[in-house]
mmCIF file of C-alpha atoms in Angstrom:
data_model
loop_
_atom_site.group_PDB
_atom_site.id
_atom_site.type_symbol
_atom_site.label_atom_id
_atom_site.label_comp_id
_atom_site.label_asym_id
_atom_site.label_seq_id
_atom_site.Cartn_x
_atom_site.Cartn_y
_atom_site.Cartn_z
ATOM 1 C CA MET A 1 -20.026 -3.004 -8.476
ATOM 2 C CA THR A 2 -19.250 -2.680 -4.771
ATOM 3 C CA SER A 3 -18.601 -6.413 -4.314
ATOM 4 C CA ALA A 4 -16.503 -6.513 -7.499
ATOM 5 C CA ASN A 5 -14.369 -3.647 -6.169
ATOM 6 C CA ILE A 6 -13.917 -5.461 -2.850
ATOM 7 C CA ASP A 7 -12.792 -8.535 -4.802
ATOM 8 C CA ILE A 8 -10.218 -6.402 -6.651
ATOM 9 C CA ALA A 9 -8.960 -4.975 -3.346
ATOM 10 C CA ARG A 10 -8.797 -8.458 -1.814
ATOM 11 C CA SER A 11 -6.763 -9.682 -4.811
ATOM 12 C CA TYR A 12 -4.453 -6.675 -4.443
ATOM 13 C CA PHE A 13 -3.746 -7.425 -0.773
ATOM 14 C CA GLN A 14 -3.203 -11.133 -1.482
ATOM 15 C CA ALA A 15 -0.711 -10.212 -4.216
ATOM 16 C CA VAL A 16 1.099 -7.834 -1.855
ATOM 17 C CA GLN A 17 1.236 -10.428 0.923
ATOM 18 C CA THR A 18 2.546 -13.185 -1.360
ATOM 19 C CA GLY A 19 4.875 -11.019 -3.468
ATOM 20 C CA ASP A 20 2.912 -11.794 -6.641
ATOM 21 C CA MET A 21 4.215 -8.904 -8.733
ATOM 22 C CA ALA A 22 2.546 -10.117 -11.935
ATOM 23 C CA THR A 23 -0.912 -9.946 -10.361
ATOM 24 C CA LEU A 24 -0.046 -6.658 -8.706
ATOM 25 C CA GLY A 25 0.939 -5.254 -12.084
ATOM 26 C CA GLU A 26 -2.380 -6.368 -13.563
ATOM 27 C CA LEU A 27 -4.370 -4.730 -10.761
ATOM 28 C CA LEU A 28 -2.632 -1.337 -10.715
ATOM 29 C CA ASP A 29 -3.688 1.056 -13.448
ATOM 30 C CA GLU A 30 -0.798 2.203 -15.613
ATOM 31 C CA SER A 31 -1.428 5.808 -14.529
ATOM 32 C CA ILE A 32 -2.189 5.137 -10.847
ATOM 33 C CA VAL A 33 -1.680 8.006 -8.405
ATOM 34 C CA TRP A 34 -0.312 6.796 -5.059
ATOM 35 C CA HIS A 35 -0.423 9.092 -2.010
ATOM 36 C CA GLN A 36 2.248 7.944 0.460
ATOM 37 C CA PRO A 37 1.849 9.655 3.846
ATOM 38 C CA GLY A 38 4.359 11.240 6.156
ATOM 39 C CA ALA A 39 7.594 13.150 5.941
ATOM 40 C CA ASN A 40 10.093 10.459 5.004
ATOM 41 C CA GLN A 41 12.038 9.371 1.937
ATOM 42 C CA PHE A 42 8.973 7.623 0.429
ATOM 43 C CA SER A 43 6.338 10.272 1.233
ATOM 44 C CA GLY A 44 4.472 12.162 -1.424
ATOM 45 C CA GLU A 45 2.578 11.541 -4.607
ATOM 46 C CA HIS A 46 3.850 8.815 -6.927
ATOM 47 C CA LYS A 47 2.384 8.851 -10.419
ATOM 48 C CA GLY A 48 2.312 5.787 -12.633
ATOM 49 C CA ARG A 49 2.674 2.057 -12.042
ATOM 50 C CA ASP A 50 6.422 2.153 -12.694
ATOM 51 C CA ALA A 51 6.944 4.861 -10.050
ATOM 52 C CA VAL A 52 4.876 2.858 -7.542
ATOM 53 C CA PHE A 53 6.857 -0.319 -8.235
ATOM 54 C CA GLN A 54 10.102 1.616 -7.850
ATOM 55 C CA MET A 55 8.953 3.015 -4.485
ATOM 56 C CA LEU A 56 7.798 -0.403 -3.228
ATOM 57 C CA GLY A 57 11.101 -1.942 -4.310
ATOM 58 C CA ARG A 58 13.031 0.732 -2.423
ATOM 59 C CA MET A 59 10.870 0.097 0.652
ATOM 60 C CA MET A 60 11.647 -3.623 0.503
ATOM 61 C CA GLU A 61 15.341 -2.842 0.065
ATOM 62 C CA ALA A 62 15.362 -0.396 2.995
ATOM 63 C CA SER A 63 13.564 -2.922 5.237
ATOM 64 C CA ARG A 64 15.763 -5.814 4.089
ATOM 65 C CA GLY A 65 12.633 -7.533 2.753
ATOM 66 C CA THR A 66 10.773 -7.422 6.064
ATOM 67 C CA PHE A 67 8.134 -4.779 5.302
ATOM 68 C CA ALA A 68 4.784 -6.556 5.211
ATOM 69 C CA ILE A 69 1.071 -6.131 5.564
ATOM 70 C CA ASP A 70 0.528 -8.699 8.305
ATOM 71 C CA THR A 71 -3.251 -8.563 8.572
ATOM 72 C CA ILE A 72 -6.194 -7.248 6.603
ATOM 73 C CA HIS A 73 -8.887 -6.695 9.220
ATOM 74 C CA THR A 74 -11.816 -5.354 7.198
ATOM 75 C CA LEU A 75 -12.611 -4.411 3.603
ATOM 76 C CA MET A 76 -15.481 -1.959 3.014
ATOM 77 C CA ALA A 77 -16.723 -0.316 -0.160
ATOM 78 C CA ASN A 78 -18.727 2.719 -1.140
ATOM 79 C CA GLY A 79 -19.070 3.049 -4.906
ATOM 80 C CA ASP A 80 -15.633 3.182 -6.504
ATOM 81 C CA LEU A 81 -13.852 3.511 -3.126
ATOM 82 C CA VAL A 82 -12.652 0.578 -1.039
ATOM 83 C CA THR A 83 -11.099 0.953 2.380
ATOM 84 C CA ALA A 84 -9.075 -1.647 4.229
ATOM 85 C CA THR A 85 -8.106 -1.600 7.870
ATOM 86 C CA ILE A 86 -4.733 -3.299 8.095
ATOM 87 C CA HIS A 87 -1.724 -3.985 10.286
ATOM 88 C CA PHE A 88 1.779 -3.600 8.880
ATOM 89 C CA SER A 89 5.314 -4.012 10.171
ATOM 90 C CA GLY A 90 8.951 -3.979 9.231
ATOM 91 C CA ARG A 91 12.482 -4.232 10.617
ATOM 92 C CA ARG A 92 15.796 -2.799 9.571
ATOM 93 C CA ASP A 93 19.037 -2.784 11.486
ATOM 94 C CA ASP A 94 18.016 -1.956 15.065
ATOM 95 C CA ALA A 95 14.758 -0.182 14.095
ATOM 96 C CA SER A 96 11.299 -1.679 13.822
ATOM 97 C CA MET A 97 7.720 -0.574 13.319
ATOM 98 C CA SER A 98 4.404 -2.305 13.888
ATOM 99 C CA MET A 99 1.124 -0.426 13.566
ATOM 100 C CA ASP A 100 -2.386 -0.281 12.239
ATOM 101 C CA GLY A 101 -3.296 1.615 9.128
ATOM 102 C CA VAL A 102 -6.004 2.312 6.622
ATOM 103 C CA ASP A 103 -5.584 1.966 2.880
ATOM 104 C CA LEU A 104 -8.119 3.683 0.637
ATOM 105 C CA LEU A 105 -8.298 2.510 -2.962
ATOM 106 C CA ARG A 106 -10.186 4.006 -5.902
ATOM 107 C CA VAL A 107 -11.187 1.318 -8.388
ATOM 108 C CA ALA A 108 -12.287 2.114 -11.945
ATOM 109 C CA GLY A 109 -12.545 -0.181 -14.928
ATOM 110 C CA GLY A 110 -11.349 -3.138 -12.890
ATOM 111 C CA LYS A 111 -8.071 -1.435 -11.925
ATOM 112 C CA ILE A 112 -6.798 0.441 -8.886
ATOM 113 C CA THR A 113 -6.444 4.013 -10.129
ATOM 114 C CA GLU A 114 -5.624 5.827 -6.903
ATOM 115 C CA MET A 115 -4.371 4.861 -3.452
ATOM 116 C CA TRP A 116 -4.192 6.761 -0.166
ATOM 117 C CA LEU A 117 -2.432 5.288 2.879
ATOM 118 C CA PHE A 118 -2.900 6.268 6.519
ATOM 119 C CA SER A 119 -0.772 5.225 9.493
ATOM 120 C CA SER A 120 -1.837 5.113 13.129
ATOM 121 C CA ASP A 121 1.578 6.470 14.199
ATOM 122 C CA PRO A 122 2.965 8.704 11.432
ATOM 123 C CA ALA A 123 5.928 9.851 13.535
ATOM 124 C CA ALA A 124 7.057 6.275 14.169
ATOM 125 C CA GLU A 125 6.673 5.407 10.484
ATOM 126 C CA ASP A 126 8.703 8.496 9.486
ATOM 127 C CA ALA A 127 11.412 7.545 11.992
ATOM 128 C CA PHE A 128 11.530 4.009 10.598
ATOM 129 C CA TRP A 129 11.825 5.029 6.938
ATOM 130 C CA GLY A 130 14.062 8.039 7.596
#
């Protein structure tokens, strides 16, 4: 199961990086719970695939389409949990961010059912998103 969950996580990150919303929709459970870190306009718990898509769309709008996961360094699994060490960045107007992070995914029944995100510089991410 561990390798299957890593494959699901890898497919998720490929879909995010290529903007493949159809695949992303297939991988996210309809009742996913997404824990967005920080104290900015996107922070908090987002429940349901539609709420997650709405948040991601608003993030792309706010960053003028520049928000991206640039690199997936490592994927590791322990049972139904998969962690990914990543690098992400974005630009908007005269602001930019570029930092490492960790994404933690819970996979059940072949779908991502819960997601926690961690940023290496939460204050800079909050300042970027406002």
